[in-house]
CSV table of C-alpha atoms in Angstrom, one decimal:
chain,number,residue,atom,x,y,z
A,1,MET,CA,0.0,0.0,0.0
A,2,ILE,CA,1.3,3.5,-0.8
A,3,ILE,CA,0.3,6.7,0.7
A,4,HIS,CA,0.4,10.3,-0.3
A,5,TYR,CA,0.5,13.3,2.0
A,6,TYR,CA,-1.5,16.3,0.8
A,7,PHE,CA,-2.6,18.6,3.5
A,8,ILE,CA,-2.5,17.2,6.9
A,9,ILE,CA,-2.3,18.9,10.3
A,10,TYR,CA,-1.2,16.9,13.3
A,11,THR,CA,-3.3,17.5,16.4
A,12,VAL,CA,-4.5,15.6,19.4
A,13,ASN,CA,-6.8,16.2,22.4
A,14,MET,CA,-5.3,15.9,25.8
A,15,PRO,CA,-4.2,13.9,27.5
A,16,HIS,CA,-1.4,12.3,25.6
A,17,HIS,CA,2.0,11.1,26.9
A,18,ILE,CA,5.4,10.9,25.3
A,19,ILE,CA,7.7,8.3,27.0
A,20,GLN,CA,11.2,7.2,26.3
A,21,LEU,CA,11.9,3.5,26.8
A,22,SER,CA,15.1,2.4,28.5
A,23,ASN,CA,16.8,1.9,25.1
A,24,GLY,CA,15.8,5.3,23.8
A,25,ILE,CA,12.7,4.3,21.7
A,26,LYS,CA,10.1,7.0,21.8
A,27,LEU,CA,6.5,6.0,22.7
A,28,ILE,CA,3.5,8.3,22.3
A,29,HIS,CA,0.1,7.3,23.8
A,30,LYS,CA,-3.3,8.8,24.1
A,31,GLU,CA,-5.7,7.0,26.4
A,32,VAL,CA,-9.3,6.9,25.1
A,33,ASN,CA,-12.4,5.2,26.3
A,34,SER,CA,-13.1,2.9,23.4
A,35,PRO,CA,-13.6,-0.8,22.7
A,36,ILE,CA,-11.2,-0.5,19.7
A,37,SER,CA,-7.5,0.4,20.1
A,38,HIS,CA,-4.7,1.2,17.7
A,39,PHE,CA,-1.0,0.6,17.9
A,40,GLY,CA,1.8,1.1,15.4
A,41,ILE,CA,5.5,1.4,14.6
A,42,LEU,CA,6.4,4.5,12.5
A,43,ILE,CA,9.8,4.5,10.8
A,44,ASN,CA,11.6,7.5,9.5
A,45,ALA,CA,12.6,5.6,6.3
A,46,GLY,CA,11.0,5.6,2.9
A,47,THR,CA,11.6,5.5,-0.8
A,48,ARG,CA,14.0,8.5,-0.7
A,49,ASP,CA,16.4,6.3,1.4
A,50,GLU,CA,16.8,3.6,-1.3
A,51,ASN,CA,19.7,3.1,-3.6
A,52,ALA,CA,18.9,4.3,-7.1
A,53,ASP,CA,19.1,0.9,-8.6
A,54,LYS,CA,16.6,-0.6,-6.1
A,55,MET,CA,13.6,1.7,-6.6
A,56,GLY,CA,10.6,0.3,-4.8
A,57,LEU,CA,12.7,-1.5,-2.1
A,58,ALA,CA,11.2,0.3,0.9
A,59,HIS,CA,7.7,-0.6,-0.3
A,60,PHE,CA,8.8,-4.2,-1.0
A,61,VAL,CA,10.1,-4.5,2.6
A,62,GLU,CA,6.6,-3.4,3.8
A,63,HIS,CA,5.1,-6.3,1.8
A,64,THR,CA,7.6,-9.0,2.8
A,65,ILE,CA,8.1,-8.3,6.5
A,66,PHE,CA,4.8,-10.1,7.2
A,67,LYS,CA,5.9,-13.3,5.5
A,68,GLY,CA,7.3,-15.0,8.5
A,69,THR,CA,9.4,-14.5,11.7
A,70,GLU,CA,11.8,-16.7,13.6
A,71,LYS,CA,8.9,-18.2,15.5
A,72,ARG,CA,5.9,-17.7,13.1
A,73,THR,CA,5.1,-18.6,9.6
A,74,GLY,CA,3.5,-16.0,7.3
A,75,MET,CA,0.0,-17.5,7.9
A,76,GLN,CA,0.6,-17.4,11.7
A,77,VAL,CA,1.5,-13.7,11.5
A,78,ILE,CA,-1.7,-13.0,9.6
A,79,ARG,CA,-3.9,-15.0,11.9
A,80,ARG,CA,-2.4,-13.8,15.1
A,81,LEU,CA,-4.7,-10.7,15.1
A,82,GLU,CA,-7.3,-11.6,12.5
A,83,ASP,CA,-8.4,-14.7,14.5
A,84,VAL,CA,-9.5,-12.3,17.2
A,85,GLY,CA,-11.1,-9.7,14.8
A,86,GLY,CA,-8.1,-7.4,14.6
A,87,ASP,CA,-6.4,-5.9,11.6
A,88,LEU,CA,-2.7,-5.7,10.6
A,89,ASN,CA,-1.6,-3.3,7.9
A,90,ALA,CA,1.2,-1.2,6.6
A,91,SER,CA,1.9,1.7,4.2
A,92,THR,CA,4.9,3.4,2.6
A,93,SER,CA,5.6,7.0,1.7
A,94,LYS,CA,8.6,9.0,0.4
A,95,GLU,CA,10.0,9.4,3.9
A,96,GLU,CA,8.2,7.0,6.2
A,97,THR,CA,7.0,3.4,6.6
A,98,TYR,CA,4.2,2.5,8.9
A,99,PHE,CA,3.2,-0.9,10.4
A,100,HIS,CA,0.0,-0.7,12.4
A,101,THR,CA,-2.7,-2.7,14.1
A,102,SER,CA,-6.4,-2.1,15.1
A,103,PHE,CA,-7.9,-4.5,17.6
A,104,LEU,CA,-10.3,-5.1,20.5
A,105,THR,CA,-8.8,-3.4,23.5
A,106,PRO,CA,-8.2,-6.6,25.6
A,107,ASP,CA,-5.8,-7.7,22.9
A,108,TYR,CA,-3.3,-5.0,23.4
A,109,GLN,CA,-0.5,-7.4,24.5
A,110,ARG,CA,-1.1,-9.6,21.5
A,111,ALA,CA,-0.8,-6.6,19.2
A,112,VAL,CA,2.3,-5.2,20.8
A,113,GLU,CA,4.1,-8.5,20.9
A,114,LEU,CA,3.2,-9.3,17.3
A,115,LEU,CA,4.6,-6.0,15.9
A,116,SER,CA,7.7,-6.5,18.0
A,117,ASP,CA,8.2,-10.0,16.5
A,118,ILE,CA,7.7,-8.7,13.0
A,119,PHE,CA,9.9,-5.7,13.4
A,120,PHE,CA,12.9,-7.4,15.1
A,121,ARG,CA,12.7,-11.0,13.9
A,122,ALA,CA,11.3,-11.1,10.3
A,123,THR,CA,13.1,-13.7,8.2
A,124,PHE,CA,12.1,-12.7,4.7
A,125,PRO,CA,11.9,-16.2,3.2
A,126,GLU,CA,13.3,-16.5,-0.4
A,127,LYS,CA,10.3,-18.3,-1.6
A,128,GLU,CA,7.9,-15.7,-0.3
A,129,ILE,CA,10.0,-12.9,-1.8
A,130,GLU,CA,9.7,-14.4,-5.3
A,131,LYS,CA,5.9,-14.8,-4.9
A,132,GLU,CA,5.5,-11.2,-3.6
A,133,LYS,CA,7.3,-9.8,-6.6
A,134,ASP,CA,4.4,-10.9,-8.7
A,135,VAL,CA,2.0,-9.3,-6.2
A,136,VAL,CA,3.8,-5.9,-6.4
A,137,LEU,CA,4.0,-6.1,-10.2
A,138,GLU,CA,0.2,-6.5,-10.3
A,139,GLU,CA,0.0,-3.5,-7.9
A,140,ILE,CA,2.1,-1.5,-10.4
A,141,LYS,CA,-0.3,-2.5,-13.2
A,142,TYR,CA,-3.2,-1.3,-11.1
A,143,TYR,CA,-1.7,2.1,-10.8
A,144,GLN,CA,-0.8,2.2,-14.5
A,145,ASP,CA,-4.5,1.6,-15.2
A,146,THR,CA,-5.5,4.4,-12.8
A,147,PRO,CA,-4.2,7.6,-14.4
A,148,ALA,CA,-5.8,9.8,-11.7
A,149,GLU,CA,-3.5,8.1,-9.2
A,150,LEU,CA,-0.5,7.5,-11.3
A,151,ILE,CA,-0.1,11.1,-12.4
A,152,PHE,CA,0.8,12.3,-8.9
A,153,ASP,CA,3.7,9.9,-8.7
A,154,GLU,CA,4.9,10.9,-12.2
A,155,PHE,CA,4.5,14.6,-11.4
A,156,GLU,CA,6.8,14.1,-8.5
A,157,ASP,CA,9.3,12.6,-10.9
A,158,VAL,CA,9.0,15.7,-13.1
A,159,VAL,CA,9.6,18.1,-10.2
A,160,PHE,CA,12.2,16.1,-8.3
A,161,ALA,CA,14.0,14.8,-11.4
A,162,LYS,CA,17.0,12.6,-10.7
A,163,HIS,CA,16.5,13.0,-7.0
A,164,PRO,CA,15.4,10.3,-4.5
A,165,LEU,CA,12.1,12.2,-3.8
A,166,GLY,CA,11.2,11.7,-7.4
A,167,ARG,CA,11.3,7.9,-7.2
A,168,ASN,CA,8.1,6.0,-7.7
A,169,ILE,CA,7.1,4.4,-4.4
A,170,LEU,CA,6.2,1.1,-6.1
A,171,GLY,CA,9.3,1.0,-8.3
A,172,ASN,CA,9.1,-0.4,-11.8
A,173,LYS,CA,9.1,-3.9,-13.3
A,174,LYS,CA,12.9,-4.0,-13.7
A,175,SER,CA,13.8,-2.7,-10.3
A,176,VAL,CA,11.3,-4.9,-8.5
A,177,LYS,CA,12.5,-8.1,-10.3
A,178,SER,CA,16.1,-7.1,-9.3
A,179,ILE,CA,15.4,-7.1,-5.5
A,180,HIS,CA,17.0,-10.0,-3.6
A,181,ARG,CA,16.8,-11.0,0.1
A,182,ASN,CA,20.2,-9.5,0.8
A,183,ASP,CA,18.9,-6.1,-0.4
A,184,ILE,CA,16.0,-6.3,2.0
A,185,ILE,CA,18.1,-7.3,5.0
A,186,GLU,CA,20.7,-4.6,4.3
A,187,PHE,CA,17.9,-1.9,3.9
A,188,VAL,CA,16.3,-3.0,7.2
A,189,LYS,CA,19.7,-3.0,9.0
A,190,GLN,CA,20.6,0.5,7.8
A,191,GLN,CA,17.2,2.2,8.1
A,192,TYR,CA,15.2,0.4,10.8
A,193,SER,CA,17.4,1.6,13.7
A,194,LEU,CA,15.9,2.5,17.1
A,195,GLN,CA,16.6,6.2,16.6
A,196,ASN,CA,14.5,6.1,13.5
A,197,ILE,CA,11.3,4.7,15.0
A,198,VAL,CA,8.4,5.8,17.2
A,199,LEU,CA,5.8,3.6,18.8
A,200,SER,CA,2.3,5.2,18.7
A,201,SER,CA,-0.9,4.2,20.5
A,202,VAL,CA,-4.4,5.4,20.8
A,203,GLY,CA,-6.5,3.2,23.0
A,204,ASN,CA,-8.2,2.2,26.3
A,205,ILE,CA,-5.1,1.3,28.3
A,206,SER,CA,-3.2,3.3,31.0
A,207,CYS,CA,0.1,4.8,30.1
A,208,GLU,CA,1.8,2.8,32.8
A,209,LYS,CA,0.5,-0.5,31.6
A,210,LEU,CA,1.4,0.2,28.0
A,211,THR,CA,4.8,1.4,28.9
A,212,ARG,CA,5.4,-2.0,30.7
A,213,LEU,CA,4.3,-3.9,27.6
A,214,CYS,CA,6.5,-1.8,25.3
A,215,GLU,CA,9.5,-2.2,27.7
A,216,LYS,CA,8.9,-6.0,27.6
A,217,TYR,CA,8.7,-6.4,23.9
A,218,PHE,CA,10.8,-3.4,22.6
A,219,GLY,CA,12.9,-2.1,25.4
A,220,ALA,CA,15.4,-4.9,25.5
A,221,GLN,CA,16.5,-4.3,21.8
A,222,THR,CA,19.8,-2.4,21.2
A,223,ILE,CA,19.9,-1.7,17.5
A,224,HIS,CA,22.0,1.5,16.9
A,225,ASN,CA,23.3,2.7,13.6
A,226,GLU,CA,25.3,5.7,12.5
A,227,ALA,CA,23.2,8.8,11.8
A,228,ARG,CA,21.9,8.9,8.3
A,229,GLU,CA,22.3,11.8,6.0
A,230,ARG,CA,19.7,12.3,3.3
A,231,VAL,CA,20.5,14.0,0.1
A,232,ALA,CA,18.8,17.4,0.2
A,233,PHE,CA,16.9,18.5,-2.8
A,234,CYS,CA,18.2,21.5,-4.7
A,235,GLY,CA,18.4,22.8,-8.2
A,236,TYR,CA,14.7,22.8,-9.1
A,237,VAL,CA,14.0,23.6,-12.7
A,238,PRO,CA,10.4,24.0,-13.9
A,239,LYS,CA,9.4,21.5,-16.5
A,240,ASN,CA,6.3,20.9,-18.6
A,241,SER,CA,5.5,17.4,-19.9
A,242,LYS,CA,2.7,16.0,-22.0
A,243,ILE,CA,1.9,12.3,-22.5
A,244,LYS,CA,-0.7,10.8,-24.7
A,245,LYS,CA,-3.0,8.3,-22.9
A,246,ASN,CA,-5.6,6.0,-24.2
A,247,THR,CA,-8.3,7.4,-21.9
A,248,TYR,CA,-11.6,9.3,-22.2
A,249,GLN,CA,-10.5,12.0,-19.8
A,250,THR,CA,-7.5,14.3,-19.7
A,251,HIS,CA,-5.7,14.5,-16.4
A,252,ALA,CA,-3.4,17.4,-15.5
A,253,VAL,CA,-1.2,18.3,-12.4
A,254,LEU,CA,0.6,21.6,-12.1
A,255,GLY,CA,2.4,23.0,-9.1
A,256,ASN,CA,5.6,24.3,-7.5
A,257,LEU,CA,7.9,23.6,-4.6
A,258,ALA,CA,6.5,24.6,-1.2
A,259,TYR,CA,7.4,24.7,2.5
A,260,PRO,CA,9.1,21.8,4.3
A,261,PHE,CA,7.6,20.1,7.3
A,262,PHE,CA,9.5,22.2,9.8
A,263,ASN,CA,8.7,25.6,8.3
A,264,GLU,CA,6.4,27.8,10.4
A,265,LYS,CA,4.6,28.9,7.2
A,266,ARG,CA,3.4,25.4,6.7
A,267,THR,CA,0.2,26.0,8.7
A,268,PRO,CA,-1.0,29.2,6.9
A,269,PHE,CA,-0.2,27.4,3.6
A,270,MET,CA,-2.3,24.4,4.6
A,271,LEU,CA,-5.2,26.8,5.3
A,272,LEU,CA,-4.7,28.4,1.9
A,273,THR,CA,-4.5,25.1,0.1
A,274,ASN,CA,-7.7,24.0,1.8
A,275,LEU,CA,-9.5,27.2,0.8
A,276,LEU,CA,-8.3,26.9,-2.7
A,277,GLY,CA,-9.0,23.2,-3.4
A,278,GLY,CA,-9.5,21.1,-0.3
A,279,GLN,CA,-12.3,18.7,0.7
A,280,GLY,CA,-15.2,21.1,0.5
A,281,MET,CA,-17.5,21.6,-2.4
A,282,ASN,CA,-17.2,25.4,-1.8
A,283,THR,CA,-13.5,25.7,-2.5
A,284,LYS,CA,-12.4,28.4,-4.9
A,285,LEU,CA,-11.3,26.1,-7.7
A,286,ASN,CA,-14.4,23.8,-7.4
A,287,MET,CA,-16.7,26.8,-7.6
A,288,ALA,CA,-14.9,28.5,-10.4
A,289,ILE,CA,-14.3,25.4,-12.6
A,290,ARG,CA,-17.0,22.8,-11.8
A,291,GLU,CA,-20.0,24.6,-10.2
A,292,LYS,CA,-20.1,27.8,-12.3
A,293,LYS,CA,-18.7,26.5,-15.6
A,294,GLY,CA,-19.2,22.7,-15.5
A,295,LEU,CA,-15.8,22.2,-17.1
A,296,ALA,CA,-14.3,19.5,-14.9
A,297,TYR,CA,-15.5,16.5,-12.9
A,298,SER,CA,-12.6,16.7,-10.4
A,299,VAL,CA,-10.4,19.6,-9.3
A,300,GLU,CA,-8.3,19.8,-6.1
A,301,ALA,CA,-5.3,21.4,-4.5
A,302,ASN,CA,-2.8,19.4,-2.5
A,303,TYR,CA,0.2,20.1,-0.3
A,304,SER,CA,2.8,17.5,0.7
A,305,PRO,CA,5.5,18.7,3.2
A,306,PHE,CA,8.7,16.7,3.4
A,307,SER,CA,11.6,17.1,5.8
A,308,ASP,CA,13.7,19.4,3.5
A,309,THR,CA,11.2,20.7,0.9
A,310,GLY,CA,7.5,20.5,0.0
A,311,LEU,CA,5.3,20.2,-3.0
A,312,PHE,CA,2.1,22.1,-3.9
A,313,SER,CA,0.0,20.7,-6.7
A,314,ILE,CA,-3.3,21.2,-8.4
A,315,TYR,CA,-5.1,18.3,-10.1
A,316,ILE,CA,-7.7,18.7,-12.8
A,317,GLY,CA,-9.7,15.9,-14.5
A,318,CYS,CA,-11.6,17.2,-17.5
A,319,ASP,CA,-12.3,16.9,-21.2
A,320,ASN,CA,-9.3,17.5,-23.5
A,321,HIS,CA,-11.0,20.4,-25.1
A,322,THR,CA,-11.6,22.3,-21.9
A,323,LEU,CA,-8.2,21.8,-20.3
A,324,ASP,CA,-6.8,25.2,-21.4
A,325,GLN,CA,-9.9,27.0,-20.0
A,326,CYS,CA,-9.6,25.1,-16.7
A,327,ILE,CA,-5.9,26.1,-16.4
A,328,ASN,CA,-6.7,29.7,-17.2
A,329,LEU,CA,-9.4,29.8,-14.5
A,330,THR,CA,-7.0,28.2,-12.1
A,331,MET,CA,-4.3,30.8,-12.6
A,332,LYS,CA,-6.9,33.6,-12.2
A,333,GLU,CA,-7.9,32.2,-8.8
A,334,LEU,CA,-4.2,32.0,-7.8
A,335,GLU,CA,-3.7,35.6,-8.8
A,336,LYS,CA,-6.7,36.7,-6.8
A,337,LEU,CA,-5.3,35.1,-3.6
A,338,LYS,CA,-2.0,36.8,-4.2
A,339,ARG,CA,-3.5,40.3,-4.5
A,340,GLN,CA,-6.9,40.4,-2.8
A,341,PRO,CA,-7.2,40.0,1.0
A,342,LEU,CA,-10.0,37.8,2.1
A,343,GLY,CA,-13.0,39.4,3.6
A,344,THR,CA,-13.3,39.2,7.4
A,345,MET,CA,-16.1,36.7,7.3
A,346,GLN,CA,-14.5,34.8,4.4
A,347,LEU,CA,-11.3,34.3,6.4
A,348,HIS,CA,-13.4,33.4,9.5
A,349,TYR,CA,-15.3,30.6,7.7
A,350,ALA,CA,-12.2,29.4,5.9
A,351,LYS,CA,-10.6,28.8,9.4
A,352,LYS,CA,-13.8,27.2,10.7
A,353,GLN,CA,-14.1,24.8,7.8
A,354,PHE,CA,-10.4,23.8,8.1
A,355,LEU,CA,-10.7,23.2,11.9
A,356,GLY,CA,-13.9,21.2,11.4
A,357,GLN,CA,-12.2,19.0,8.9
A,358,VAL,CA,-9.2,18.5,11.2
A,359,ALA,CA,-11.5,17.6,14.1
A,360,ILE,CA,-13.6,15.1,12.0
A,361,ALA,CA,-10.4,13.5,10.7
A,362,ASN,CA,-9.2,13.0,14.3
A,363,GLU,CA,-12.5,11.2,15.1
A,364,ALA,CA,-11.0,8.3,13.2
A,365,LYS,CA,-8.6,7.1,16.0
A,366,LEU,CA,-6.4,5.1,13.6
A,367,ASN,CA,-5.7,8.3,11.7
A,368,GLU,CA,-5.0,10.1,14.9
A,369,MET,CA,-2.6,7.4,16.0
A,370,LEU,CA,-0.7,7.7,12.8
A,371,ALA,CA,-0.7,11.5,12.9
A,372,ILE,CA,0.6,11.9,16.4
A,373,GLY,CA,3.2,9.2,15.7
A,374,ARG,CA,4.4,10.9,12.6
A,375,THR,CA,4.7,14.2,14.5
A,376,ALA,CA,6.6,12.5,17.2
A,377,LEU,CA,9.2,11.2,14.6
A,378,PHE,CA,10.2,14.8,14.1
A,379,PHE,CA,9.3,16.9,17.1
A,380,GLU,CA,9.7,16.6,20.9
A,381,GLU,CA,6.1,17.8,21.5
A,382,VAL,CA,2.8,17.1,19.8
A,383,GLU,CA,0.2,19.9,19.6
A,384,THR,CA,-3.0,19.6,21.4
A,385,LEU,CA,-6.2,20.4,19.5
A,386,GLU,CA,-6.6,23.5,21.5
A,387,GLU,CA,-3.1,24.7,20.5
A,388,SER,CA,-3.8,24.0,16.9
A,389,ILE,CA,-7.0,25.9,17.0
A,390,GLU,CA,-5.2,28.9,18.6
A,391,LYS,CA,-2.5,28.8,15.9
A,392,ILE,CA,-5.0,28.6,13.1
A,393,GLU,CA,-7.2,31.3,14.6
A,394,LYS,CA,-4.2,33.7,14.6
A,395,ILE,CA,-3.5,33.4,10.9
A,396,SER,CA,-3.9,36.8,9.3
A,397,ASN,CA,-4.7,38.0,5.8
A,398,ARG,CA,-1.1,39.2,5.6
A,399,GLU,CA,0.2,35.7,6.1
A,400,ILE,CA,-2.2,34.3,3.5
A,401,ILE,CA,-1.1,36.8,0.9
A,402,GLU,CA,2.6,36.3,1.8
A,403,VAL,CA,2.6,32.5,1.3
A,404,ALA,CA,0.4,32.8,-1.8
A,405,ASN,CA,3.0,35.2,-3.4
A,406,GLU,CA,5.9,32.9,-2.4
A,407,ILE,CA,4.4,29.7,-3.9
A,408,PHE,CA,1.9,30.8,-6.6
A,409,ILE,CA,4.5,31.9,-9.1
A,410,PRO,CA,3.3,30.8,-12.6
A,411,GLU,CA,6.8,30.8,-14.2
A,412,GLN,CA,8.0,28.5,-11.4
A,413,PHE,CA,5.2,26.0,-12.0
A,414,SER,CA,5.8,22.5,-13.5
A,415,SER,CA,3.1,20.6,-15.2
A,416,LEU,CA,2.3,17.1,-16.3
A,417,VAL,CA,-0.7,16.4,-18.6
A,418,TYR,CA,-2.1,13.0,-19.7
A,419,TYR,CA,-3.9,13.8,-22.9
A,420,GLY,CA,-6.9,11.6,-23.4
A,421,GLY,CA,-9.5,11.7,-26.1
A,422,LYS,CA,-11.1,8.4,-26.7
A,423,ASN,CA,-14.6,8.6,-28.2
C-alpha cells in the first residue's frame, strides 16, 4: 500500500503522553475510552532512502516483512490478530514506513508482541520474496491503469527529477525483479534503527501498563546505527510534460515547490491550500471550474510537506477540449489570492471549515494514532487540539497573501498532462 500526504495537520486532544523507553525508543500514547484500540510502529525511512538501482525497495520491505518471523510462519503472522477480529496493515511514503494494528482493547498485549516480533525477527523467506514480486508487479499494473493516481507519482518525478524524492514508491518492473533477500536485509539493517522509530498508540489502556508492555517487547533491543544523511533536494528547474494516454478523460497536475515540514509557514499554507481546493464543495477552484462552468469532474489542490522541501500541486480531470480553459481559470484564482485580501467573514469561515475537517479526521482514531506518531518522529512535542485551534485562529490575511505570493509563481510551475481523447 502506498500513501500520499497532501494537506495534513497533526493535532491531538489531551491527555497524551510521550515516554522514552530504556533503550531510547520514543513511545507516544493517548488514552481513550473505546472498545477499539490502535498501535503502530512508525519508521523514519521511505523511498528516498533507497539506492537508485533498487527503486521500490522500501515498499517491498513493507510487503515481505509479514511473510514470517523466527517463530511464526506468514500465515501465523496474519492469523495472530485476524483470528480475534483485529487488523494488521502497513503503508509506505517517500520518507516513512508504517506498520500498524487495530484490535479489540483486551488484545493490546497480542498486538504489541506481534509488531515486535515482525519488526525485530522477520526472516524474509526467499520463496515468499519471489511470490511477492508478482503481487507488487500487479499493484504497479493497477496504478498504471488508474491515471488519476499514477499522475501524482509521475508529477513528483517531473519536479524532483534525478533526486530520490522523485522515485516511484512502487518502483518499476525491472527494479522490483532485481530485488534480492540481501537487499531487503541490508535496507532494514541500515534504516530500521531504534533512533528512526516511534511507537504510537491510541486506545483504552493506561500509560503505565502500555509502557510496561513496550519495555517488555521493545525495550530490550539495542539496534543503533550511525546517523543517516539524506541528500537534500536542490536545483529545481520547472518542466512541462505532456503524455498521450488511451483514456476518455484528460488528467493534469501543475504546481511548485512549497514549504518543508519544519517551516512555520506550513500552517497558513495548509489553510490556503484547503481554501483553494480542499475537501469542501465550496472551494475556490471547485466553484470557479466545476460549479459555475461545468468544465471538470474533479479539481483539487494538495500540499505535501517533506523534511527538507515541500510540494504544492493542483489536479484537474476534464475533457481534453476544456483543459486550457480550466488552467486559465485556475491561474486567475491563484492571482486573486495573491493580491486580494479575504473578507473578514470569508477568512473566518475558511478557518472554521479547516478546523472542522481536522476535528472530523481525528475522530478516526487510527488516523490520529498515525498522525501523532508521525509528528513524534520529528518533534519533541505534539500539539493539542486547543493549541492547533489557537495557531490557526491567529492566521492573518497578511500571512495568507505572503505564502500565496511565495508559492503561486506561474513561471515556477511545473506541469504534467495526460492527454486523453477516446470517443
